Amino acid sequence: MLTAIIVAAGDSRRMGFDKLFATIAGRPVIAHTIQAFERADCVGDIIVVARKDRLDAIKPVVHGGSFKKIRSIIPGGTHR
């Protein structure tokens, strides 16, 4: 089994808004991303890396989506 690391810690400067929370079909982009890894048979665990100042916003999306493979949500660094 593989561990998927979703790096969602960018500033979204070019977009002008936080693209993780842009909605597609009524759900935020980050939820669609997590769902894709949830469906992958080869992925056993998912770790989400988010901006430190967005952790409180991302946790309800991650925990409210009934995702079973999420192991942790951790803060990203200040540089790539």
PDB file of C-alpha atoms in Angstrom:
ATOM      1  CA  MET A   1       0.000   0.000   0.000  1.00  0.00           C
ATOM      2  CA  LEU A   2       1.059   3.540  -0.735  1.00  0.00           C
ATOM      3  CA  THR A   3       0.701   6.720   1.291  1.00  0.00           C
ATOM      4  CA  ALA A   4      -0.628   9.689  -0.674  1.00  0.00           C
ATOM      5  CA  ILE A   5       0.621  13.090   0.432  1.00  0.00           C
ATOM      6  CA  ILE A   6      -1.631  15.888  -0.772  1.00  0.00           C
ATOM      7  CA  VAL A   7       0.382  19.098  -0.722  1.00  0.00           C
ATOM      8  CA  ALA A   8      -2.203  21.845  -0.384  1.00  0.00           C
ATOM      9  CA  ALA A   9      -0.086  24.537   1.242  1.00  0.00           C
ATOM     10  CA  GLY A  10       0.248  27.096  -1.554  1.00  0.00           C
ATOM     11  CA  ASP A  11      -0.672  30.768  -1.480  1.00  0.00           C
ATOM     12  CA  SER A  12      -2.900  30.741  -4.596  1.00  0.00           C
ATOM     13  CA  ARG A  13      -1.453  34.129  -5.562  1.00  0.00           C
ATOM     14  CA  ARG A  14      -2.073  33.700  -9.282  1.00  0.00           C
ATOM     15  CA  MET A  15      -5.698  32.661  -8.764  1.00  0.00           C
ATOM     16  CA  GLY A  16      -6.462  35.526  -6.385  1.00  0.00           C
ATOM     17  CA  PHE A  17      -8.436  33.240  -4.051  1.00  0.00           C
ATOM     18  CA  ASP A  18      -7.829  29.956  -2.251  1.00  0.00           C
ATOM     19  CA  LYS A  19      -8.464  27.410  -5.004  1.00  0.00           C
ATOM     20  CA  LEU A  20      -8.733  24.565  -2.482  1.00  0.00           C
ATOM     21  CA  PHE A  21     -12.127  25.900  -1.508  1.00  0.00           C
ATOM     22  CA  ALA A  22     -13.373  26.646  -5.021  1.00  0.00           C
ATOM     23  CA  THR A  23     -16.452  24.504  -5.559  1.00  0.00           C
ATOM     24  CA  ILE A  24     -17.025  21.981  -8.295  1.00  0.00           C
ATOM     25  CA  ALA A  25     -20.378  20.198  -8.293  1.00  0.00           C
ATOM     26  CA  GLY A  26     -21.107  21.652  -4.859  1.00  0.00           C
ATOM     27  CA  ARG A  27     -17.928  20.359  -3.196  1.00  0.00           C
ATOM     28  CA  PRO A  28     -14.567  22.052  -2.600  1.00  0.00           C
ATOM     29  CA  VAL A  29     -11.652  21.058  -4.834  1.00  0.00           C
ATOM     30  CA  ILE A  30      -9.759  19.593  -1.854  1.00  0.00           C
ATOM     31  CA  ALA A  31     -12.653  17.179  -1.194  1.00  0.00           C
ATOM     32  CA  HIS A  32     -12.550  15.972  -4.810  1.00  0.00           C
ATOM     33  CA  THR A  33      -8.787  15.476  -4.548  1.00  0.00           C
ATOM     34  CA  ILE A  34      -9.082  13.448  -1.348  1.00  0.00           C
ATOM     35  CA  GLN A  35     -11.931  11.399  -2.824  1.00  0.00           C
ATOM     36  CA  ALA A  36      -9.767  10.414  -5.798  1.00  0.00           C
ATOM     37  CA  PHE A  37      -7.165   8.935  -3.452  1.00  0.00           C
ATOM     38  CA  GLU A  38      -9.879   7.335  -1.301  1.00  0.00           C
ATOM     39  CA  ARG A  39     -11.026   5.416  -4.379  1.00  0.00           C
ATOM     40  CA  ALA A  40      -7.522   4.282  -5.351  1.00  0.00           C
ATOM     41  CA  ASP A  41      -7.019   0.681  -4.220  1.00  0.00           C
ATOM     42  CA  CYS A  42      -3.237   1.099  -4.047  1.00  0.00           C
ATOM     43  CA  VAL A  43      -3.508   3.977  -1.519  1.00  0.00           C
ATOM     44  CA  GLY A  44      -3.836   2.937   2.106  1.00  0.00           C
ATOM     45  CA  ASP A  45      -3.200   6.244   3.866  1.00  0.00           C
ATOM     46  CA  ILE A  46      -3.603   9.925   3.038  1.00  0.00           C
ATOM     47  CA  ILE A  47      -1.725  12.821   4.607  1.00  0.00           C
ATOM     48  CA  VAL A  48      -2.840  16.376   3.850  1.00  0.00           C
ATOM     49  CA  VAL A  49      -0.292  19.192   4.078  1.00  0.00           C
ATOM     50  CA  ALA A  50      -1.974  22.599   4.401  1.00  0.00           C
ATOM     51  CA  ARG A  51      -0.951  26.162   5.131  1.00  0.00           C
ATOM     52  CA  LYS A  52      -0.659  26.748   8.859  1.00  0.00           C
ATOM     53  CA  ASP A  53      -3.144  29.631   8.723  1.00  0.00           C
ATOM     54  CA  ARG A  54      -5.682  27.469   6.814  1.00  0.00           C
ATOM     55  CA  LEU A  55      -5.653  24.385   9.073  1.00  0.00           C
ATOM     56  CA  ASP A  56      -8.822  25.457  10.890  1.00  0.00           C
ATOM     57  CA  ALA A  57     -10.617  25.935   7.562  1.00  0.00           C
ATOM     58  CA  ILE A  58      -9.491  22.664   6.012  1.00  0.00           C
ATOM     59  CA  LYS A  59     -10.172  20.372   8.993  1.00  0.00           C
ATOM     60  CA  PRO A  60     -13.991  20.508   8.736  1.00  0.00           C
ATOM     61  CA  VAL A  61     -13.810  19.653   5.030  1.00  0.00           C
ATOM     62  CA  VAL A  62     -11.478  16.734   5.653  1.00  0.00           C
ATOM     63  CA  HIS A  63     -13.227  15.385   8.737  1.00  0.00           C
ATOM     64  CA  GLY A  64     -16.740  16.104   7.464  1.00  0.00           C
ATOM     65  CA  GLY A  65     -16.299  14.107   4.285  1.00  0.00           C
ATOM     66  CA  SER A  66     -16.393  10.648   5.888  1.00  0.00           C
ATOM     67  CA  PHE A  67     -12.955   9.911   4.467  1.00  0.00           C
ATOM     68  CA  LYS A  68     -11.480   6.728   5.914  1.00  0.00           C
ATOM     69  CA  LYS A  69      -7.868   6.925   4.743  1.00  0.00           C
ATOM     70  CA  ILE A  70      -6.910  10.331   6.206  1.00  0.00           C
ATOM     71  CA  ARG A  71      -4.172   9.792   8.787  1.00  0.00           C
ATOM     72  CA  SER A  72      -3.163  13.372   9.512  1.00  0.00           C
ATOM     73  CA  ILE A  73      -3.349  16.998   8.490  1.00  0.00           C
ATOM     74  CA  ILE A  74      -0.053  18.775   8.998  1.00  0.00           C
ATOM     75  CA  PRO A  75       1.144  22.355   8.467  1.00  0.00           C
ATOM     76  CA  GLY A  76       3.337  23.085   5.470  1.00  0.00           C
ATOM     77  CA  GLY A  77       6.521  25.103   5.560  1.00  0.00           C
ATOM     78  CA  THR A  78       7.136  28.620   4.330  1.00  0.00           C
ATOM     79  CA  HIS A  79       9.085  27.529   1.235  1.00  0.00           C
ATOM     80  CA  ARG A  80       8.725  24.881  -1.440  1.00  0.00           C
TER      81      ARG A  80
END
